[in-house]
XYZ file of C-alpha atoms in Angstrom:
721
model
C -51.242 38.295 -25.387
C -47.529 37.591 -25.722
C -46.666 41.137 -26.817
C -46.963 43.013 -23.511
C -46.081 46.607 -22.701
C -43.370 47.427 -20.168
C -46.044 48.575 -17.724
C -47.826 45.248 -17.769
C -44.570 43.413 -17.241
C -43.739 45.573 -14.208
C -47.104 44.802 -12.692
C -46.504 41.086 -13.104
C -43.169 41.382 -11.317
C -44.916 42.543 -8.106
C -45.779 39.056 -6.948
C -44.776 36.600 -4.325
C -40.967 36.371 -4.245
C -41.252 32.633 -4.145
C -42.913 32.553 -7.561
C -40.663 33.158 -10.536
C -42.172 34.739 -13.608
C -40.813 36.016 -16.949
C -37.688 38.090 -16.847
C -38.440 41.837 -16.905
C -38.010 43.601 -20.249
C -35.981 46.192 -18.339
C -33.451 43.443 -17.700
C -33.598 42.407 -21.337
C -33.082 46.014 -22.434
C -29.992 46.322 -20.258
C -28.757 43.014 -21.529
C -29.307 44.079 -25.141
C -27.268 47.239 -24.652
C -24.205 45.120 -25.147
C -23.623 43.161 -28.284
C -23.274 39.904 -26.454
C -26.860 39.211 -25.377
C -29.657 36.872 -26.360
C -31.798 38.556 -28.988
C -35.445 37.768 -28.442
C -38.021 38.042 -31.171
C -41.325 39.885 -30.598
C -43.488 37.879 -28.232
C -40.566 36.007 -26.695
C -39.438 36.457 -23.107
C -36.808 34.815 -20.932
C -38.160 32.480 -18.249
C -34.888 31.461 -16.662
C -31.150 31.555 -17.322
C -27.945 30.086 -15.968
C -24.494 31.611 -16.424
C -21.125 29.835 -16.585
C -22.610 26.795 -18.333
C -20.407 24.653 -20.545
C -21.722 23.079 -23.721
C -20.143 19.786 -24.757
C -18.772 19.431 -28.268
C -17.210 16.296 -29.812
C -13.523 15.796 -30.305
C -11.465 13.282 -32.196
C -9.693 11.818 -29.140
C -13.017 10.915 -27.559
C -12.640 13.359 -24.638
C -15.293 16.031 -24.268
C -14.472 19.632 -25.123
C -16.564 22.414 -23.658
C -17.642 25.889 -24.790
C -18.469 28.306 -21.927
C -21.579 30.439 -22.147
C -25.065 31.188 -20.795
C -28.065 28.857 -21.036
C -31.462 30.502 -21.541
C -34.983 29.133 -21.314
C -37.604 31.288 -23.050
C -41.249 30.665 -23.774
C -40.269 29.520 -27.295
C -36.880 27.830 -27.154
C -33.815 26.752 -25.248
C -30.865 28.874 -26.304
C -27.153 28.737 -25.498
C -25.093 31.884 -26.010
C -21.329 31.267 -25.998
C -19.138 33.699 -24.144
C -17.305 36.158 -26.434
C -13.867 35.072 -27.510
C -11.483 35.787 -30.431
C -12.635 32.594 -32.147
C -16.388 33.309 -32.043
C -18.217 34.997 -34.867
C -19.336 38.600 -34.649
C -22.497 38.643 -32.571
C -24.142 40.966 -35.060
C -24.138 38.018 -37.452
C -25.791 35.640 -35.008
C -28.866 34.016 -36.461
C -32.122 33.131 -34.759
C -32.486 29.451 -33.830
C -28.875 28.536 -34.613
C -28.831 24.760 -35.040
C -25.700 24.237 -32.918
C -26.959 26.169 -29.895
C -30.751 26.508 -29.995
C -33.661 24.094 -29.912
C -37.358 24.933 -30.243
C -39.478 23.659 -27.364
C -41.587 21.281 -29.573
C -38.364 19.776 -30.915
C -37.430 18.497 -27.447
C -38.014 14.783 -27.238
C -36.539 13.983 -23.818
C -34.866 15.866 -20.945
C -32.348 14.132 -18.692
C -30.860 15.497 -15.478
C -27.535 13.838 -14.608
C -25.718 13.656 -11.306
C -22.634 11.589 -10.530
C -24.192 10.142 -7.365
C -27.585 9.067 -8.718
C -29.128 7.692 -11.866
C -30.100 10.041 -14.670
C -33.658 11.267 -14.234
C -36.115 12.011 -17.038
C -37.518 15.481 -16.378
C -41.177 16.434 -16.795
C -43.126 19.444 -15.562
C -44.290 17.430 -12.539
C -40.901 15.920 -11.682
C -39.633 16.167 -8.126
C -35.926 16.655 -8.638
C -34.196 15.705 -5.377
C -30.642 16.451 -6.483
C -28.773 19.334 -8.053
C -28.070 18.384 -11.688
C -24.483 18.471 -12.790
C -25.396 18.026 -16.421
C -28.531 18.573 -18.492
C -29.013 16.469 -21.633
C -31.554 17.563 -24.248
C -32.508 14.794 -26.693
C -34.010 16.493 -29.734
C -36.556 14.968 -32.072
C -34.224 15.755 -35.006
C -31.614 13.388 -33.485
C -29.414 16.117 -31.983
C -28.189 15.591 -28.431
C -27.208 18.784 -26.581
C -25.208 18.407 -23.366
C -24.749 21.229 -20.853
C -22.590 21.024 -17.720
C -23.254 23.417 -14.877
C -20.748 25.325 -12.766
C -19.846 23.444 -9.584
C -18.911 26.316 -7.277
C -21.867 28.166 -5.836
C -24.265 28.344 -8.796
C -26.193 25.125 -8.166
C -29.582 26.851 -7.664
C -29.360 28.197 -11.209
C -28.854 24.666 -12.494
C -31.932 23.449 -10.659
C -34.132 26.376 -11.726
C -33.197 26.401 -15.397
C -33.628 22.610 -15.680
C -37.114 22.721 -14.226
C -38.002 25.824 -16.242
C -37.150 24.015 -19.464
C -39.260 20.999 -18.487
C -42.235 23.210 -17.590
C -41.879 25.411 -20.685
C -41.727 22.363 -22.931
C -44.967 20.921 -21.582
C -46.843 24.232 -21.319
C -45.991 25.144 -24.910
C -48.015 22.203 -26.167
C -51.001 22.720 -23.852
C -51.862 26.389 -23.575
C -51.287 27.258 -27.230
C -48.788 30.014 -26.430
C -46.241 28.578 -28.807
C -48.683 28.496 -31.679
C -49.806 32.055 -30.936
C -46.249 33.304 -30.884
C -45.363 31.542 -34.108
C -48.461 32.756 -35.959
C -48.978 36.220 -34.458
C -45.546 37.598 -33.862
C -43.424 36.278 -36.697
C -44.033 38.249 -39.861
C -42.315 37.910 -43.223
C -38.813 38.767 -42.081
C -35.719 39.628 -44.033
C -32.448 40.526 -42.297
C -31.340 42.713 -45.162
C -33.343 43.490 -48.264
C -30.240 44.197 -50.347
C -28.703 40.867 -49.397
C -31.943 39.134 -50.302
C -31.941 40.718 -53.790
C -28.325 39.704 -54.307
C -29.053 36.137 -53.200
C -32.031 35.940 -55.583
C -29.954 37.264 -58.482
C -27.199 34.785 -57.662
C -29.764 31.981 -57.539
C -31.101 32.952 -60.964
C -27.580 33.142 -62.334
C -26.552 29.696 -61.111
C -29.825 27.749 -61.258
C -31.587 29.476 -64.127
C -34.740 30.158 -62.103
C -35.741 31.110 -58.543
C -37.736 28.972 -56.150
C -41.414 28.748 -57.148
C -43.983 28.697 -54.326
C -46.992 27.732 -56.507
C -49.281 30.226 -54.862
C -49.982 32.244 -57.995
C -51.204 31.443 -61.497
C -47.915 32.699 -62.900
C -45.875 30.093 -60.981
C -47.983 27.235 -62.322
C -47.781 28.569 -65.890
C -44.052 29.079 -65.614
C -43.433 25.521 -64.470
C -45.815 24.110 -67.087
C -43.796 25.893 -69.764
C -40.518 24.590 -68.316
C -41.560 20.926 -68.456
C -42.886 21.388 -72.000
C -46.373 19.945 -71.455
C -48.029 21.346 -74.577
C -51.312 19.492 -74.169
C -52.005 20.870 -70.697
C -53.283 24.121 -69.219
C -53.620 25.743 -65.795
C -57.184 25.615 -64.534
C -58.452 28.081 -61.873
C -61.397 25.796 -61.119
C -60.366 25.552 -57.444
C -59.282 29.166 -57.033
C -61.761 29.703 -54.179
C -61.252 26.191 -52.785
C -64.922 25.424 -53.378
C -64.065 22.195 -55.231
C -61.564 20.857 -52.665
C -59.980 22.553 -49.653
C -56.956 20.244 -49.624
C -56.018 20.826 -53.293
C -54.126 23.923 -54.459
C -55.818 26.876 -56.130
C -54.642 25.903 -59.579
C -54.491 22.507 -61.301
C -52.902 21.183 -64.477
C -55.616 19.614 -66.638
C -55.841 18.644 -70.332
C -56.039 21.803 -72.462
C -59.167 20.681 -74.326
C -61.022 19.879 -71.117
C -63.490 22.607 -70.023
C -63.882 23.564 -66.392
C -67.598 22.820 -66.484
C -66.824 19.246 -67.493
C -64.002 19.090 -64.941
C -66.341 19.873 -62.058
C -68.282 16.666 -62.691
C -65.297 14.520 -61.729
C -64.520 15.891 -58.248
C -67.195 14.003 -56.322
C -65.987 10.605 -57.530
C -62.651 10.734 -55.669
C -61.802 10.715 -51.988
C -61.465 14.239 -50.578
C -62.463 15.387 -54.106
C -58.825 15.029 -55.221
C -59.141 14.387 -58.956
C -56.391 13.142 -61.318
C -54.139 16.006 -62.415
C -50.707 16.383 -63.966
C -47.659 16.680 -61.707
C -44.862 16.160 -64.293
C -44.425 15.712 -68.037
C -41.714 13.427 -69.393
C -39.883 14.814 -72.442
C -40.528 11.495 -74.185
C -44.282 12.153 -74.086
C -45.438 10.339 -70.954
C -47.385 12.144 -68.256
C -47.169 11.549 -64.516
C -50.454 12.127 -62.736
C -51.618 11.676 -59.162
C -55.050 11.297 -57.591
C -56.927 9.918 -54.636
C -58.751 6.595 -54.763
C -62.222 6.364 -56.215
C -64.961 7.275 -53.787
C -66.825 4.053 -52.936
C -70.213 5.734 -52.513
C -70.246 7.752 -55.710
C -72.730 6.895 -58.444
C -71.351 8.329 -61.697
C -73.474 9.052 -64.726
C -72.317 8.464 -68.258
C -71.031 12.037 -68.615
C -69.150 11.727 -65.313
C -67.437 8.544 -66.481
C -66.390 10.277 -69.661
C -64.878 13.128 -67.641
C -62.959 10.796 -65.337
C -61.693 8.746 -68.287
C -60.494 11.926 -70.034
C -58.523 12.958 -66.948
C -56.941 9.566 -66.415
C -55.895 8.961 -70.015
C -54.853 12.581 -70.636
C -54.845 12.042 -74.412
C -52.931 8.758 -74.336
C -54.217 5.367 -75.541
C -52.876 3.663 -72.410
C -53.108 4.444 -68.719
C -51.111 2.671 -66.011
C -52.476 3.016 -62.495
C -49.752 2.593 -59.896
C -51.090 1.153 -56.643
C -48.892 3.140 -54.260
C -50.015 1.420 -51.061
C -49.329 -2.093 -52.399
C -45.540 -1.892 -51.990
C -44.813 1.095 -49.773
C -45.070 1.106 -45.974
C -48.118 2.724 -44.379
C -47.800 5.964 -42.360
C -48.167 4.093 -39.009
C -45.405 1.681 -40.051
C -43.149 4.599 -40.983
C -43.780 6.252 -37.621
C -43.094 3.061 -35.690
C -39.843 2.511 -37.565
C -38.742 6.106 -37.107
C -39.458 5.966 -33.372
C -37.348 2.815 -33.022
C -34.525 4.472 -34.948
C -34.666 7.522 -32.661
C -34.491 5.412 -29.518
C -31.649 3.349 -30.968
C -29.733 6.517 -31.775
C -30.092 7.720 -28.178
C -28.866 4.348 -26.872
C -25.753 4.741 -28.980
C -25.186 8.270 -27.678
C -25.500 7.161 -24.038
C -23.242 4.116 -24.265
C -19.784 3.213 -25.374
C -21.064 0.896 -28.071
C -19.738 1.633 -31.549
C -22.058 2.005 -34.527
C -20.166 -0.850 -36.129
C -20.998 -3.224 -33.282
C -22.734 -6.361 -34.513
C -25.476 -6.192 -31.875
C -26.208 -2.546 -32.685
C -26.351 -3.298 -36.401
C -28.817 -6.085 -35.694
C -30.969 -3.639 -33.749
C -30.777 -1.199 -36.660
C -32.039 -3.863 -39.000
C -34.903 -4.498 -36.601
C -36.141 -0.922 -36.983
C -36.862 -1.669 -40.695
C -36.082 1.960 -41.570
C -33.566 1.010 -44.264
C -36.103 -1.454 -45.653
C -38.582 1.383 -46.047
C -35.956 3.490 -47.821
C -35.155 0.580 -50.120
C -38.738 -0.112 -51.213
C -39.388 3.584 -51.831
C -36.376 3.857 -54.131
C -37.345 0.628 -55.864
C -40.897 1.763 -56.506
C -39.783 5.204 -57.719
C -37.268 3.617 -60.101
C -39.922 1.339 -61.559
C -42.288 4.250 -62.140
C -39.471 6.274 -63.729
C -38.816 3.419 -66.138
C -42.529 3.209 -66.957
C -42.475 6.905 -67.858
C -39.310 6.585 -69.955
C -40.460 3.454 -71.756
C -43.155 4.878 -74.014
C -45.806 7.571 -74.289
C -48.598 6.864 -71.800
C -50.183 8.328 -68.697
C -49.005 6.957 -65.374
C -51.395 7.655 -62.492
C -50.231 7.411 -58.884
C -53.231 6.483 -56.770
C -53.442 6.552 -52.992
C -56.428 6.555 -50.677
C -56.283 10.283 -49.898
C -53.410 11.353 -52.196
C -51.670 13.307 -49.453
C -48.895 11.097 -48.098
C -47.182 8.383 -50.130
C -48.167 10.046 -53.418
C -46.177 13.104 -52.345
C -43.139 10.939 -51.619
C -43.322 8.834 -54.790
C -44.101 11.721 -57.175
C -41.176 13.705 -55.776
C -38.716 10.807 -55.963
C -39.698 10.046 -59.559
C -38.968 13.630 -60.542
C -35.618 13.697 -58.709
C -34.648 10.521 -60.554
C -35.925 11.721 -63.950
C -35.559 15.510 -64.048
C -32.112 17.181 -63.674
C -33.784 20.456 -62.715
C -35.117 18.805 -59.534
C -31.500 18.165 -58.497
C -30.659 21.885 -58.328
C -31.282 23.866 -55.160
C -34.052 26.044 -56.591
C -35.528 23.096 -58.482
C -35.578 20.892 -55.396
C -37.198 23.619 -53.310
C -39.777 24.221 -56.015
C -40.448 20.485 -56.098
C -41.122 20.432 -52.363
C -43.413 23.429 -52.713
C -45.341 21.819 -55.576
C -45.670 18.207 -54.469
C -45.813 18.677 -50.707
C -46.718 22.184 -49.579
C -49.153 23.334 -52.283
C -50.661 19.883 -52.854
C -51.737 19.485 -49.241
C -49.401 17.167 -47.351
C -50.620 17.449 -43.738
C -47.321 18.655 -42.295
C -48.851 19.857 -39.037
C -50.226 16.382 -38.326
C -47.401 14.268 -39.743
C -44.535 16.182 -38.139
C -46.691 16.990 -35.109
C -44.836 20.249 -34.441
C -47.316 21.411 -31.813
C -47.586 17.882 -30.372
C -51.378 17.740 -30.523
C -51.862 14.843 -32.947
C -49.696 11.977 -31.712
C -51.906 9.415 -33.435
C -51.439 11.017 -36.849
C -47.694 11.558 -36.593
C -45.594 10.018 -39.366
C -42.351 11.514 -40.792
C -43.074 10.746 -44.459
C -41.311 13.908 -45.586
C -38.184 12.946 -43.622
C -38.279 9.531 -45.323
C -38.232 11.374 -48.641
C -35.152 13.345 -47.523
C -33.400 10.086 -46.626
C -34.197 8.644 -50.074
C -32.811 11.796 -51.671
C -29.637 11.420 -49.591
C -29.240 7.851 -50.889
C -29.402 9.191 -54.459
C -26.896 11.875 -53.559
C -24.503 9.225 -52.241
C -24.768 7.117 -55.388
C -24.635 10.036 -57.853
C -22.656 12.757 -56.039
C -21.933 14.813 -59.153
C -25.551 15.053 -60.282
C -26.816 17.243 -57.452
C -26.210 20.923 -56.942
C -26.848 20.630 -53.199
C -24.856 18.736 -50.595
C -25.450 16.573 -47.581
C -25.180 19.663 -45.375
C -28.186 21.118 -47.216
C -30.299 18.002 -46.595
C -29.256 17.922 -42.914
C -30.278 21.583 -42.571
C -33.629 20.848 -44.199
C -34.144 17.847 -41.938
C -33.529 19.788 -38.734
C -35.500 22.805 -40.001
C -38.584 20.634 -40.338
C -38.802 20.639 -36.536
C -38.571 24.419 -36.209
C -42.163 25.769 -36.173
C -41.287 29.324 -37.112
C -42.192 29.122 -40.799
C -45.374 28.679 -42.767
C -43.966 25.687 -44.661
C -44.529 23.068 -41.941
C -47.155 24.778 -39.777
C -50.181 24.026 -41.929
C -51.840 21.071 -43.633
C -52.841 22.632 -46.944
C -52.762 25.809 -49.014
C -56.315 26.755 -48.025
C -55.511 26.529 -44.320
C -52.230 28.387 -44.758
C -53.819 31.347 -46.537
C -56.819 31.478 -44.208
C -54.747 31.531 -41.020
C -52.345 34.146 -42.383
C -55.213 36.422 -43.403
C -56.903 36.168 -40.023
C -53.690 36.782 -38.130
C -52.404 39.719 -40.157
C -55.575 41.508 -41.286
C -55.207 44.414 -38.823
C -51.464 44.464 -38.260
C -48.732 46.697 -39.524
C -45.142 45.503 -39.529
C -42.100 47.606 -38.807
C -38.572 46.128 -38.833
C -37.082 45.545 -35.385
C -33.697 43.815 -35.277
C -34.420 42.045 -38.522
C -37.880 40.888 -37.421
C -41.197 42.645 -37.841
C -43.327 43.374 -34.827
C -47.122 43.709 -35.048
C -48.491 47.045 -33.884
C -52.133 47.896 -33.273
C -53.540 50.254 -35.911
C -55.570 52.211 -33.369
C -52.470 53.040 -31.313
C -50.608 54.186 -34.419
C -53.481 56.393 -35.527
C -53.700 57.959 -32.079
C -49.981 58.759 -32.076
C -50.167 60.351 -35.498
C -48.328 57.684 -37.492
C -49.339 57.167 -41.138
C -51.402 53.992 -41.198
C -52.245 51.573 -43.969
C -53.157 47.966 -43.792
C -50.348 45.555 -44.517
C -51.033 43.519 -47.638
C -49.444 40.232 -48.464
C -47.962 39.804 -45.003
C -47.149 36.201 -44.293
C -44.932 33.998 -42.205
C -41.412 33.309 -43.532
C -40.851 30.095 -45.433
C -38.309 27.438 -44.625
C -36.298 28.570 -47.653
C -35.348 31.840 -45.920
C -32.086 30.186 -44.924
C -30.441 33.449 -43.853
C -32.778 33.630 -40.847
C -31.176 30.583 -39.282
C -27.823 30.049 -40.973
C -24.811 32.272 -41.492
C -23.391 32.904 -44.987
C -20.457 30.655 -44.096
C -22.864 27.839 -43.251
C -25.004 28.355 -46.322
C -21.911 28.193 -48.506
C -21.710 24.490 -47.597
C -25.084 23.908 -49.268
C -23.633 24.059 -52.790
C -21.820 21.083 -54.276
C -18.521 22.109 -55.888
C -18.486 18.829 -57.864
C -21.900 19.430 -59.434
C -21.990 18.709 -63.166
C -24.830 20.482 -64.921
C -26.483 18.431 -67.689
C -25.749 19.357 -71.256
C -29.208 20.800 -71.852
C -28.933 23.130 -68.902
C -31.495 21.199 -66.902
C -34.365 23.090 -68.502
C -36.736 20.234 -69.119
C -34.942 17.041 -68.238
C -33.602 16.410 -71.709
C -34.733 14.096 -74.481
C -34.107 10.445 -73.813
C -32.321 8.451 -76.486
C -34.240 5.235 -77.181
C -31.008 3.252 -77.312
C -30.390 4.001 -73.645
C -33.855 3.116 -72.394
C -34.164 0.117 -70.099
C -35.983 -2.846 -71.500
C -39.730 -3.093 -70.939
C -40.522 -3.493 -67.277
C -43.493 -5.629 -68.272
C -44.973 -6.882 -71.487
C -47.585 -4.369 -72.632
C -49.612 -4.796 -75.775
C -49.882 -1.981 -78.311
C -53.406 -0.671 -78.183
C -55.263 -0.609 -81.543
C -56.198 2.871 -82.853
C -59.191 4.203 -80.977
C -58.993 1.555 -78.253
C -58.113 2.653 -74.721
C -56.555 0.220 -72.300
C -55.975 0.357 -68.568
C -53.246 -1.438 -66.628
C -52.700 -1.825 -62.910
C -49.091 -1.828 -61.671
C -48.933 -3.434 -58.257
C -46.240 -5.459 -56.454
C -43.953 -5.432 -59.460
C -46.473 -6.803 -61.936
C -48.675 -5.298 -64.607
C -52.219 -6.558 -65.052
C -54.688 -5.622 -67.754
C -57.982 -4.431 -66.335
C -61.124 -5.741 -67.975
C -63.168 -2.754 -66.821
C -62.020 0.843 -66.875
C -63.938 1.879 -63.783
C -64.103 0.130 -60.417
C -67.839 0.788 -60.171
C -68.350 -1.908 -62.831
C -66.597 -4.741 -61.016
C -66.447 -3.602 -57.386
C -62.746 -2.940 -56.946
C -59.992 -1.688 -59.197
C -57.312 -3.655 -57.396
C -59.159 -6.955 -57.480
C -56.658 -9.684 -56.763
C -58.164 -12.146 -59.195
C -57.556 -9.833 -62.125
C -53.781 -9.922 -61.839
C -51.806 -11.973 -64.274
C -48.936 -14.123 -63.174
C -45.824 -12.204 -62.318
C -43.653 -14.373 -64.487
C -45.458 -13.346 -67.679
C -45.724 -9.643 -66.955
C -42.739 -8.544 -64.877
C -39.020 -9.324 -65.264
C -37.149 -11.163 -62.605
C -35.412 -8.985 -60.047
C -31.952 -10.250 -61.060
C -32.537 -9.363 -64.708
C -33.806 -5.924 -63.701
C -30.735 -5.245 -61.547
C -28.430 -6.406 -64.372
C -30.054 -4.027 -66.846
C -29.802 -1.141 -64.374
C -26.082 -1.756 -63.891
C -25.307 -1.912 -67.611
C -27.291 1.193 -68.535
C -27.166 3.418 -65.476
C -23.751 4.853 -66.367
C -24.903 6.109 -69.751
C -28.070 7.543 -68.275
C -26.167 9.156 -65.435
C -23.454 10.446 -67.761
C -25.984 12.449 -69.763
C -27.666 13.693 -66.598
C -31.006 12.266 -67.654
C -32.189 9.300 -65.617
C -30.656 8.163 -62.354
C -31.462 4.522 -61.668
C -30.175 3.826 -58.148
C -29.075 0.522 -56.822
C -31.247 -0.617 -53.949
C -29.431 -3.845 -53.099
C -28.520 -4.421 -49.473
C -25.057 -2.778 -49.232
C -26.114 0.149 -51.448
C -28.617 1.485 -48.914
C -26.681 2.993 -46.041
C -27.609 4.651 -42.774
C -27.589 8.434 -42.956
C -25.022 8.749 -40.199
C -24.597 12.513 -40.309
C -28.309 12.890 -39.603
C -29.292 9.986 -37.343
C -26.086 9.608 -35.338
C -25.562 13.263 -34.459
C -25.753 12.322 -30.793
C -22.712 10.087 -31.167
C -19.411 11.951 -30.670
C -17.555 9.873 -33.230
C -20.114 10.828 -35.892
C -20.398 14.488 -34.948
C -16.689 15.020 -35.475
C -16.168 17.208 -38.507
C -19.848 17.868 -39.048
C -19.691 21.656 -39.209
C -16.076 22.341 -38.146
C -16.449 24.957 -35.354
C -12.680 25.359 -34.954
C -9.342 24.725 -36.640
C -9.176 21.323 -34.965
C -12.637 20.548 -36.238
C -11.651 21.646 -39.710
C -8.682 19.291 -39.604
C -10.982 16.449 -38.596
C -13.347 17.272 -41.423
C -10.492 17.278 -43.917
C -9.571 13.796 -42.700
C -13.131 12.642 -43.294
C -13.122 14.191 -46.751
C -9.844 12.462 -47.569
C -11.345 9.111 -46.524
C -14.359 9.785 -48.758
C -12.100 10.765 -51.651
C -10.076 7.574 -51.303
C -13.305 5.587 -51.313
C -14.561 7.116 -54.548
C -11.145 6.813 -56.209
C -10.999 3.124 -55.322
C -14.561 2.644 -56.573
C -13.796 4.431 -59.843
C -10.754 2.290 -60.546
C-alpha cells in the first residue's frame, strides 16, 4: 500500500542508519507548513532531496543561466522546486508535474552523471558511481533535456545520494508496479477549483460552440452524429456490454435501416471482430468508414455476406477500400525511426554542432522520420479528395484497425472538417478515433515500460502531421504550436486515464475495480481514497462514490497555469463562414479533378474498388473469400490509366488549395521536400538555441521570443508577397 498512516511510517524509520528509506511524513508536514514546499499527491513520498541545486536554462548568448532551487526524487517523479524570488509565480498556483521542472519516472530515457575530471557516466540502479557528480543530466523520452548542477562547497553527499536515488526509483517503478498502483489507486478525478472548471467549460462553449466529447455515453455519439449531418446512420448499442468486441467502443454508427440482429452476423468475419462502421460523414454525401481486415478463417453464409456488403456500401453504389498498410510505414518502422530521431536529438544537445550542419541534416534524413510524415500527409490528402469527389463510401482497412487507421482517419478529418481544427473539436476527435476506438496507448507509448516490443509512437506521428498542417495553414487552426507541444509531452505523463489503457472496455473495468469501495475527499486539489470501514467507525456519513474516474489529459489546469494555457489559443484563427458546424458544403467548381478514372455504376449495380499505392483497381469479386485475397496484385490495373501523375496532382493542389483554404473547407497540404519541416520546438528542446523563447520564463526570454515571432512574421509577409 502506498497510502500509509503516520504510525507505519514511523516504524519504517527505525531501521539501520545506513539504509535510507522514504522521508518521514512528519518532515513533509513541517515542510508543507510553509508555502514554498513540494506538494505531494496521495500515495507519493520523497525518497531523497538535494538543496542548493541550480537548474540550467537556455540563453540567447549561448552561456548557461541557472535557477537555484531544491531537487526532489519521489516514488513517482523527479521534481525541481525553484527558490522563492520576486520573479517566481505564487506557489499557491504551482501545478502538479510542471513541464519545466518535473519529469515522471517512466518518462526518463537516460540519466547521465557528469564530472569535469572523468567521462560522463550513464546511471542505472546497479551503477557503481566512483565520483561525486557535479551535474546531473536527465534525458526525457519527450525530447526534453533537464540539467542540474550541484553545489560545490560541502554538499557533495547530497549530489551522490539524489543521483543514485533517481536511478533506483526509475528502475523500480517499472518492475514492482508501484507506479501503476499509485497512478490507478491514488489519483481520482481531480479538479483544482469547481467554479473555475465551470467557467472554463462555459468559455469553451462560447468560443468553440461545443465542449469536448468523450464518447463514453450514448448522448455523445448521438450529438456528434447530428453535428456531422449523417441522416442515414444511427447509434447502435449492440456492443454496450462489450460482448461483441472488447476493443471496440460501447456504441457504433451503423446504417439506420440495419437491425442489430443482422449486424451481429458480421462481427466474426473481421479480425478482432472490428466490423466496418462510420467515423465521419462528408457534407457532399460520402461516408468515411474504418474496419479491420477480413478474418482469413471465417466461412460466411449467404446472409452473412449480405450483412457485410450492407455495412461496406452503406447505401452507396460504390465502395472504395483504402489499403492503409500499402503506403504507410509499419509500427516497427515508426518506432525505429523515432528512436533514431531521439538519439540524434541528444547528440545535438551534447555537442556544439548546429542543427543546420550538413552532416547533422544528413543524419536527420537517415532517420526517415520526415519521410513517414510526408507519406501520411500524402495518403490522407488522397483519401480526402476521394471523399470530396463524389458520393461513395470509403473504407479504411487495416489488419487490426487500431493503429494506422486511427492516424489516417484523424488526419482526413483535420484536413476536411473545420470543426476538427478547433480545440474542443480536436480533443473530441482524439477521444473518438483513438481513445474510444481502442488504440493501444499503453503498449504503443509504453508508459509503464513493460512492452518494449510493442512500442511505437503512432499517436506522436499524428501530432507531427497536425503540426505540419498548422505550419502551412496557420489561420485555420484555433490551437497553436504550444498546444501541440503540451499534448506531446503530456502523452508521457501516466497520471491520466487517456494514455493508461488500451481500450474503452479496459479503461472502464480498471476504474470500477479500483474505485468500487473508495470515497474521495478533496485534499489540496486532489482526492484521497479513504476506507469505508474506517469512516463508518468514526461516524462519518458514508456512501459509495459513483462515477469516480481518473482525470483525462484534457484537464489542462492540473499541469499548466492559466498563463500557460492562454498560449494554447491562436489569435490569428479565422473561423469558417458556416461556424464550423459540419464542415460546410463543398462547391463542385472547387473540387480537385478525379484522382482516378472511376466508372459510373449502372442503377442497381454495386462496384468495389481498391485504392492502393496511388492507383485504383476494380475488384472482380466483392469478397476476398471468393478469390483468396482482396489485395491480389494481379487484379490491379496499370497506374497510368487509373491514377494521375504526381506532377499533375501537385499542380492541381497548388491552383485550388487557396480557394479551398479560403473558405475553410478542405486543406490540401503540400508534401514536397521543402514543405515538410522538422518540428524543432518539439524534437530539439534539448538544444539551447532552439529552447530560447519557448515559454519565456523571464523578461529576457520574452524579448527573445518576440525576436523569434518577428522573424516568423517577416517570413510569412515575404511569402504572401
